[in-house]
Short mmCIF file of C-alpha atoms and ligand atoms in Angstrom, two decimals:
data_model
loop_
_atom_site.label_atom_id
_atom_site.label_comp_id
_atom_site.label_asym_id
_atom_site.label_seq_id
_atom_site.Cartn_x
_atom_site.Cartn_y
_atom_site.Cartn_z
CA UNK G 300 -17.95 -4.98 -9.42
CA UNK G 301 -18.71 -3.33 -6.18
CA UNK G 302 -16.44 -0.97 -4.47
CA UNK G 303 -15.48 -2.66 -0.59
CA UNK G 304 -13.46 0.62 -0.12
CA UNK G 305 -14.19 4.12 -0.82
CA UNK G 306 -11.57 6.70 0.06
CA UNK G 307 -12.78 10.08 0.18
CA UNK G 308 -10.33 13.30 -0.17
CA UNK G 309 -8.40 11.36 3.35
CA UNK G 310 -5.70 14.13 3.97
CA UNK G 311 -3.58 13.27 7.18
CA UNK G 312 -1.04 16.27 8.48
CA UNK G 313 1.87 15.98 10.99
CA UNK G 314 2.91 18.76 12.90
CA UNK G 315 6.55 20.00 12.62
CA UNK G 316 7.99 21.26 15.92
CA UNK G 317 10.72 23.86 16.62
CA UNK G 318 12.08 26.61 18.72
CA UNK G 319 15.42 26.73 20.77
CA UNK G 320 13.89 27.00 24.69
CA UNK G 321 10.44 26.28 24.06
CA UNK G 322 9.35 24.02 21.32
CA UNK G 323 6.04 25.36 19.71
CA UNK G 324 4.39 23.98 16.20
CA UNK G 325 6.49 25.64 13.04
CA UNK G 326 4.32 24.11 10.08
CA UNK G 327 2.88 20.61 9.12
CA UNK G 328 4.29 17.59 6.96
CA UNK G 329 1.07 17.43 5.07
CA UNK G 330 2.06 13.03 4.08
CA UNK G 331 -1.00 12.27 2.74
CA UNK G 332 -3.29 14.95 1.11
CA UNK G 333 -6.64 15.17 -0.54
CA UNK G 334 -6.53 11.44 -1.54
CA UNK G 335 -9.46 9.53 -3.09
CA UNK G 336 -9.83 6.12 -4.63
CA UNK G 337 -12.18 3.00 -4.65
CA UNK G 338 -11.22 -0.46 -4.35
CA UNK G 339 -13.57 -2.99 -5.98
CA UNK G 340 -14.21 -6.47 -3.89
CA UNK G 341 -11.51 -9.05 -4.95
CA UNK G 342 -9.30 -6.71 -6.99
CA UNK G 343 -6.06 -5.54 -6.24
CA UNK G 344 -5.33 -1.84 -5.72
CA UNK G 345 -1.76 -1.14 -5.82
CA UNK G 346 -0.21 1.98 -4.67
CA UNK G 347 3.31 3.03 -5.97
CA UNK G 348 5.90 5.51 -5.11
CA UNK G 349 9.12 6.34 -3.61
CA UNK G 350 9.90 6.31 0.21
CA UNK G 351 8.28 9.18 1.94
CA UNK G 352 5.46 9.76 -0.78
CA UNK G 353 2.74 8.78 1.65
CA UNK G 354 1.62 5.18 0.61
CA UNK G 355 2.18 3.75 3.75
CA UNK G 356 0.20 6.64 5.72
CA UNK G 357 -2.53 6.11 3.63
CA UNK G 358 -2.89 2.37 4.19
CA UNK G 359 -3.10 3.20 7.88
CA UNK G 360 -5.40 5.48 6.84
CA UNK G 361 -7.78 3.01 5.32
CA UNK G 362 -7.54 0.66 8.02
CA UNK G 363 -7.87 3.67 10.68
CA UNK G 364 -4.89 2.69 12.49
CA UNK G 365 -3.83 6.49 12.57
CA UNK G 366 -6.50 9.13 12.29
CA UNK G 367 -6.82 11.18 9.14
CA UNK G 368 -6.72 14.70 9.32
CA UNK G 369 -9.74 14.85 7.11
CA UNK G 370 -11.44 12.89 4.65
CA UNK G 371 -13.42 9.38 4.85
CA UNK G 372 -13.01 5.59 4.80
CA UNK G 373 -16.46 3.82 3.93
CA UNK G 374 -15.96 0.09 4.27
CA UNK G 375 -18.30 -2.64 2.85
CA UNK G 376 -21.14 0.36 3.20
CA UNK G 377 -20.01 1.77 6.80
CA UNK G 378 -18.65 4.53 7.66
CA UNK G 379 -14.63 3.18 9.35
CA UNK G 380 -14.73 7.03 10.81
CA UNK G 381 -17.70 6.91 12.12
CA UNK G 382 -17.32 3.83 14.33
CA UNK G 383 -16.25 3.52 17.43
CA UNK G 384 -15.40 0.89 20.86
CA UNK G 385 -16.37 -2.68 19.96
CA UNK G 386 -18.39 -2.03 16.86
CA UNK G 387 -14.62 -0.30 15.61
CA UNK G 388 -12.53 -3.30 16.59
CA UNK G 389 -14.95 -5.63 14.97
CA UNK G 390 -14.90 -4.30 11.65
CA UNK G 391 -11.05 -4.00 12.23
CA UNK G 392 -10.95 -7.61 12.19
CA UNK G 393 -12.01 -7.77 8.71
CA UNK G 394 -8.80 -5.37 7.60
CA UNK G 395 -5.55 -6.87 8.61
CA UNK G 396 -2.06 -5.76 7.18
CA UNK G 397 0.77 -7.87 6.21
CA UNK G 398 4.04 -6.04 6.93
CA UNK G 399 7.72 -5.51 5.10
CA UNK G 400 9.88 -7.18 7.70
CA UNK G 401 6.99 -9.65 9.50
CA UNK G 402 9.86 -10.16 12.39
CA UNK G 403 9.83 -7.03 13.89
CA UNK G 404 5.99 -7.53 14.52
CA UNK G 405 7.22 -10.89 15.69
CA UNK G 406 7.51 -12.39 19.55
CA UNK G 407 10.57 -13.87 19.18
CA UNK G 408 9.87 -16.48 22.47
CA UNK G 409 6.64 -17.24 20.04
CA UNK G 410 6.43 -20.25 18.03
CA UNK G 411 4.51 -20.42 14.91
CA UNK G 412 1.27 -21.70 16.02
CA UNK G 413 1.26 -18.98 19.17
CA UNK G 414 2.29 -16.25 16.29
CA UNK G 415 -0.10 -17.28 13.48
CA UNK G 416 -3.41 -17.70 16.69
CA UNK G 417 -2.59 -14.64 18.06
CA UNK G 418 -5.05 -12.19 16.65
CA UNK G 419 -7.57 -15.14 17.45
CA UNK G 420 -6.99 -15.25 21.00
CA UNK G 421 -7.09 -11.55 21.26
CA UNK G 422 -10.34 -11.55 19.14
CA UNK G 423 -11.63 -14.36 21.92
CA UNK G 424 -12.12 -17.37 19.77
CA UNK G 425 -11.54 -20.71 21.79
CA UNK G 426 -8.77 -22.90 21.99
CA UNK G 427 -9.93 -25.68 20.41
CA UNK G 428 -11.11 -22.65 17.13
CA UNK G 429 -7.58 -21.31 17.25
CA UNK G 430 -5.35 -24.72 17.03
CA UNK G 431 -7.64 -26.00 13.88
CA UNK G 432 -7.35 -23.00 11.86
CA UNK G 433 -3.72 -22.60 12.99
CA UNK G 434 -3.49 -26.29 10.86
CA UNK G 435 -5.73 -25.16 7.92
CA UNK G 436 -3.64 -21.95 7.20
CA UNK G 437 0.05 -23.77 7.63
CA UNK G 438 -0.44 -25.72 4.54
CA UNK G 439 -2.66 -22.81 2.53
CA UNK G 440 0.79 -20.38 3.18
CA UNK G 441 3.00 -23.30 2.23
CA UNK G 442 4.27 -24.43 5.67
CA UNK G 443 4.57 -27.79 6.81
CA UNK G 444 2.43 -29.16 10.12
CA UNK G 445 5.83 -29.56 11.73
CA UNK G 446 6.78 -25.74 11.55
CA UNK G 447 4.48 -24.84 14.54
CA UNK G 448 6.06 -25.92 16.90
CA UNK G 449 9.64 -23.65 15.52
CA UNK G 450 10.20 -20.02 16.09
CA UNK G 451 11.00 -16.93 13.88
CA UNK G 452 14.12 -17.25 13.82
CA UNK G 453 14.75 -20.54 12.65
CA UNK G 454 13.09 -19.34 9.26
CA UNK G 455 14.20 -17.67 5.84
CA UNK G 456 12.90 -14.17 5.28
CA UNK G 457 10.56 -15.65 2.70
CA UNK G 458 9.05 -18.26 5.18
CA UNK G 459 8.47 -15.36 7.54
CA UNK G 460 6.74 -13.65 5.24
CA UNK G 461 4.68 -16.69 4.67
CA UNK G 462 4.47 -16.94 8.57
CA UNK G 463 2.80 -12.91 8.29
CA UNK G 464 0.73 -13.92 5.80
CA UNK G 465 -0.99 -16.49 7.68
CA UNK G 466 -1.28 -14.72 10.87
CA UNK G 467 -3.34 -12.10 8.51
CA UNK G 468 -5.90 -14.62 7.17
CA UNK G 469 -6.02 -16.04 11.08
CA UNK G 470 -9.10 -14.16 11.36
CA UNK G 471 -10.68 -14.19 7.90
CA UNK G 472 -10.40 -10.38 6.43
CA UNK G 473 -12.15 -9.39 3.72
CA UNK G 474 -9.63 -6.37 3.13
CA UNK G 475 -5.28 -6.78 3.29
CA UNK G 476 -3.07 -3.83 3.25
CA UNK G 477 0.39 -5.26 2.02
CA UNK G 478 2.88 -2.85 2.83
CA UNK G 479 6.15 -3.65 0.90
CA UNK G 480 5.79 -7.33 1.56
CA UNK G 481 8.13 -8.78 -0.75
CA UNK G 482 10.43 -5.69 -0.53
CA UNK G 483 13.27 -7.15 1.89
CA UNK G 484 12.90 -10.66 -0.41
CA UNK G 485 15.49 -12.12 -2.68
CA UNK G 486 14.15 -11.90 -6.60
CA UNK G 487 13.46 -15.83 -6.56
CA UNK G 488 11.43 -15.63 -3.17
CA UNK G 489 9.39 -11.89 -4.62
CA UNK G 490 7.65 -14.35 -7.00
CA UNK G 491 6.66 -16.91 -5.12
CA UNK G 492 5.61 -14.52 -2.16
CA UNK G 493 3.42 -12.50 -4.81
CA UNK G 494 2.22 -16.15 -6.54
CA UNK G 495 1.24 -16.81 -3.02
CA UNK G 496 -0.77 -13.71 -2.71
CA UNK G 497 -2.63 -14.07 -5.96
CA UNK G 498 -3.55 -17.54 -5.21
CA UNK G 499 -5.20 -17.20 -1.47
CA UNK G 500 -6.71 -13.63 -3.58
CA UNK G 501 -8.58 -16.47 -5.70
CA UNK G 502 -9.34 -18.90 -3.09
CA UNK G 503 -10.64 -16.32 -0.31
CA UNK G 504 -12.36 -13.29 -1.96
CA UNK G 505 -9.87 -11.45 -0.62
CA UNK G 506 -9.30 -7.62 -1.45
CA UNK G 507 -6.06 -5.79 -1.69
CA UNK G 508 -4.19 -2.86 -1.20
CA UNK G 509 -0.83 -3.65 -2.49
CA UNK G 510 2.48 -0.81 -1.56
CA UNK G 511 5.21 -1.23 -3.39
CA UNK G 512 8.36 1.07 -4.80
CA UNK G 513 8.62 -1.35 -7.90
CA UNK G 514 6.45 -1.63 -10.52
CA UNK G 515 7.93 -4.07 -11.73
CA UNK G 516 6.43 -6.54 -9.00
CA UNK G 517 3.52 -4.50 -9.00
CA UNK G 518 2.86 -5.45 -12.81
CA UNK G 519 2.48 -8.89 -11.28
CA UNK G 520 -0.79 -8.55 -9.23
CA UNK G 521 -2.34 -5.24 -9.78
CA UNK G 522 -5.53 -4.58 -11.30
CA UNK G 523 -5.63 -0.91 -10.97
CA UNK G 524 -2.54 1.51 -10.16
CA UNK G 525 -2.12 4.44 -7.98
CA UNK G 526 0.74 6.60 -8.57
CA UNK G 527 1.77 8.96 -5.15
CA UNK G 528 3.99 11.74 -5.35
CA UNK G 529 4.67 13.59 -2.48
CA UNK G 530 1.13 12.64 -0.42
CA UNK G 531 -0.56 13.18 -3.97
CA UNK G 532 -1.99 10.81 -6.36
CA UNK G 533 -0.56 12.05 -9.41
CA UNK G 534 -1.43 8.93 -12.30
CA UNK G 535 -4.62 6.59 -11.26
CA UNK G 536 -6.05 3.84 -13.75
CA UNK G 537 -6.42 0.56 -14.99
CA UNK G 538 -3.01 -1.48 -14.88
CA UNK G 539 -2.57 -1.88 -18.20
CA UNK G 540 -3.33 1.93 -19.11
CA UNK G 541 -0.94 3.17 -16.85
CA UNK G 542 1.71 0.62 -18.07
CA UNK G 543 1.21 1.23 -21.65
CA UNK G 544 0.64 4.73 -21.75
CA UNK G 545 1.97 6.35 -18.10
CA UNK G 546 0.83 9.89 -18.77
CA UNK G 547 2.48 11.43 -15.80
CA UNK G 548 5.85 12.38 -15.59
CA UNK G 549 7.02 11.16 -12.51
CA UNK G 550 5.66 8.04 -13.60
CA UNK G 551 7.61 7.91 -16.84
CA UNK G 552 10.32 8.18 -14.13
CA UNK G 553 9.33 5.41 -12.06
CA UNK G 554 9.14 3.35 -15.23
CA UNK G 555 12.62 4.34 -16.40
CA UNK G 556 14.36 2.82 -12.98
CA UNK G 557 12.40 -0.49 -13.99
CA UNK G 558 15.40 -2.25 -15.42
CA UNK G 559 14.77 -3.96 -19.13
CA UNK G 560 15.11 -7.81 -19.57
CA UNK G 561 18.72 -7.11 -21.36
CA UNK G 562 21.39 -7.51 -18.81
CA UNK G 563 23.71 -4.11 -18.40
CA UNK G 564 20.70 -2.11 -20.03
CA UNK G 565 18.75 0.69 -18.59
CA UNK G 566 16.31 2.75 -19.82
CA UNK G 567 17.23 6.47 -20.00
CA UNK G 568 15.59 8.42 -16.87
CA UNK G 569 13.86 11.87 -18.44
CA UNK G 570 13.94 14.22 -15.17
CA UNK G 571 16.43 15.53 -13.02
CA UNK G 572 16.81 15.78 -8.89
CA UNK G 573 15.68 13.94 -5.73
CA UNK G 574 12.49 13.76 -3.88
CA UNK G 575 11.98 16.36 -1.74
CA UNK G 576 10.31 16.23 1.55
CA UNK G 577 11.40 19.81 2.98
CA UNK G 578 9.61 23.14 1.73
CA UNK G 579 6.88 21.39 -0.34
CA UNK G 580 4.93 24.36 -2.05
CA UNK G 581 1.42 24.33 -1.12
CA UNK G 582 1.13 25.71 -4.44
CA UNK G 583 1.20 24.30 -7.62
CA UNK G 584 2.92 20.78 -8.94
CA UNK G 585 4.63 19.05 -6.38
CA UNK G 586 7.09 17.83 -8.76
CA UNK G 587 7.57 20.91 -10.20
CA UNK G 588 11.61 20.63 -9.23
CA UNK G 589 12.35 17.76 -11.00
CA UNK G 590 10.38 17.74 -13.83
CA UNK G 591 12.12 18.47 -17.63
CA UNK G 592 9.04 20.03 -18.61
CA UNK G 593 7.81 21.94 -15.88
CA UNK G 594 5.85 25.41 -16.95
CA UNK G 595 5.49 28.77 -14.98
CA UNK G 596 1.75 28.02 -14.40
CA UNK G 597 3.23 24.59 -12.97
CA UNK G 598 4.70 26.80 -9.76
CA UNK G 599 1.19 28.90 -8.96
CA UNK G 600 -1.54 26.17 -9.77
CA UNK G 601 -2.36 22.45 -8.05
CA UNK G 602 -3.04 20.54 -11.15
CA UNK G 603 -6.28 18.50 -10.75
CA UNK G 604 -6.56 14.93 -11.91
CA UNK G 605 -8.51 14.72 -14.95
CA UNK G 606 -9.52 11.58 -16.35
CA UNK G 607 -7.71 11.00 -20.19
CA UNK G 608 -9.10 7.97 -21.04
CA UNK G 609 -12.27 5.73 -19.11
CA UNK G 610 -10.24 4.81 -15.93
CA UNK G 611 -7.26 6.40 -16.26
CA UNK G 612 -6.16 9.99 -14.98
CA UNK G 613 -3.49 12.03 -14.33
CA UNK G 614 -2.53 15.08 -12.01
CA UNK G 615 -0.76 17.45 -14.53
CA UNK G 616 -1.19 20.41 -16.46
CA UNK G 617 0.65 18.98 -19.67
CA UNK G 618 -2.60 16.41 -19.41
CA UNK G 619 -4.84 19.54 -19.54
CA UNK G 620 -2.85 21.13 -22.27
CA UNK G 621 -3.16 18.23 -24.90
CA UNK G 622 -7.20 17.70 -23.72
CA UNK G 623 -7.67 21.20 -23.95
CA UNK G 624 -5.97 20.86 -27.90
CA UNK G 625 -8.25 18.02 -28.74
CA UNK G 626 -11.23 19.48 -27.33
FE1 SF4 T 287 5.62 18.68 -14.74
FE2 SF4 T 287 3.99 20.79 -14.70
FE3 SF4 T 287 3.01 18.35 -15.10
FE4 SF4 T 287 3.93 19.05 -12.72
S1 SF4 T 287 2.17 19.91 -13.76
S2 SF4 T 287 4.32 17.16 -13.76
S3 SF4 T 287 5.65 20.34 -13.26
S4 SF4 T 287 4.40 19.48 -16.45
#
């Protein structure tokens, strides 16, 4: 398959500001850093992690809604960071991004119709363009003809979502960045959001980037996984790799909050602490202060992500250990 997105080492800093009289730069939040990963066309990429690890930074990265601090985004064969004025906002068009809580992107005075044509009028298409596709993407989200004429707020959270969803497709992207879309979703609706997801996926081409905290809806519509940790990708494969055999320990972590089928059971979580976002060593593991086996050398060196099996790798130097035994 070929790749529609390339990421190349994208690193994107924040400065940190402090001082009593006058406020002056202290240090950086470095959120996203030395990230790489290719997306093939039509497959979902999904990108996991707790809040604050950077997975939402980098989908803004991809899309260059925020600038990266380094690093490159090559899209269907062009350079994103390269581009610039009209030629930028035109590939733009083919990335769109479907968000948690579609509302608060929401004009509240909108109806449907105004909400889901929106990008089109802004993109210039007619009138007469905008009100046909506006009734060919209604019934492809599952909304009736009579719901354009209603506004936000006379919808569940799912048929928002649904309302998002087809406001993203208004202008026919290649490329989706779904950040936490079924997140704020009851169980029931998650599913049928997600089915909804993989079925325009099938119909359309289209190509995703999908954020998420669980993996258990991730399991759902993922082709390949990206583990974050901290701004890092620490585990990176196949889906079913990572699943069967999560090599990492934070994601051995992130699979012990998944709950098991058997009501009242959970599995037993292996590591210790919180996330931390203050003080992050530039050196060495990130994880290093939560992880049960963390070593000295885990405190002094980055560990590198080495690849343990054909499309699967991990950031850890337990991984290097056992490849260095078998070797
Ligand atoms: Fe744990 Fe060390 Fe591996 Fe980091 S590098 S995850 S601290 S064993």
């Amino acid at each position: 398959m070929t790749a529609l997105i390339t990421a190349t080492n994208l690193s994107k800093s924040f400065p940190i500001f402090g001082g009593r009289l006058i406020k002056k730069q202290i240090g950086a939040l470095h959120a996203v850093e030395d990230v790489s990963f290719t997306i093939a066309r039509g497959e979902t990429l999904a990108v996991v992690g707790e809040s604050g690890c950077g997975k939402s930074t980098t989908g803004r990265l991809v899309m260059r809604l925020i600038e990266p601090t380094a690093g490159q985004v090559d899209f269907d064969g062009v350079d994103l960071m390269s581009l610039r004025g009209e030629k930028l906002k035109q590939e733009r068009r083919r990335l769109q991004l479907i968000f948690q809580d579609p509302s608060s992107a929401f004009n509240p005075r909108m109806t449907v119709a105004n909400l889901v044509a929106e990008p089109m009028n802004i993109a210039g298409r007619s009138a007469s363009e905008q009100r046909d596709r506006v009734r060919e993407l209604l019934p492809l989200v599952g909304l009736a003809p009579e719901h354009a004429d209603r506004f936000p707020h006379q919808f569940s959270g799912g048929q928002r979502q649904r309302i998002g969803i087809a406001r993203a497709l208004a202008l026919r992207p290649d490329f989706v960045v779904c950040d936490e879309p079924v997140s704020a979703l009851d169980v029931s609706v998650q599913a049928q959001v997600v089915n909804l997801l993989k079925d325009l996926q099938q119909q359309f081409g289209l190509t995703y980037m999908f954020i998420s905290h669980d993996l258990r809806v991730v399991r759902h519509i993922a082709d390949r996984v990206a583990v974050m940790y901290l701004g890092k990708i620490v585990e990176y494969g196949e889906k079913h790799k990572v699943y069967s055999n999560p090599t990492h320990p934070y994601t051995r972590l992130l699979m012990s909050a998944v709950p098991l089928p058997e009501p009242g059971r959970k599995r037993h979580v292996a590591t210790v602490g919180e996330i931390e976002t203050q003080g992050i060593a530039n050196n060495g593991c990130r994880f290093a202060s939560r992880c049960p086996h963390v070593m000295p050398i885990c405190r002094d060196v980055v560990p590198p992500l080495v690849e343990t099996d054909i499309d699967h790798s991990a950031a850890c130097h337990l991984v290097n250990k056992s490849l260095g035994a078998a070797a």
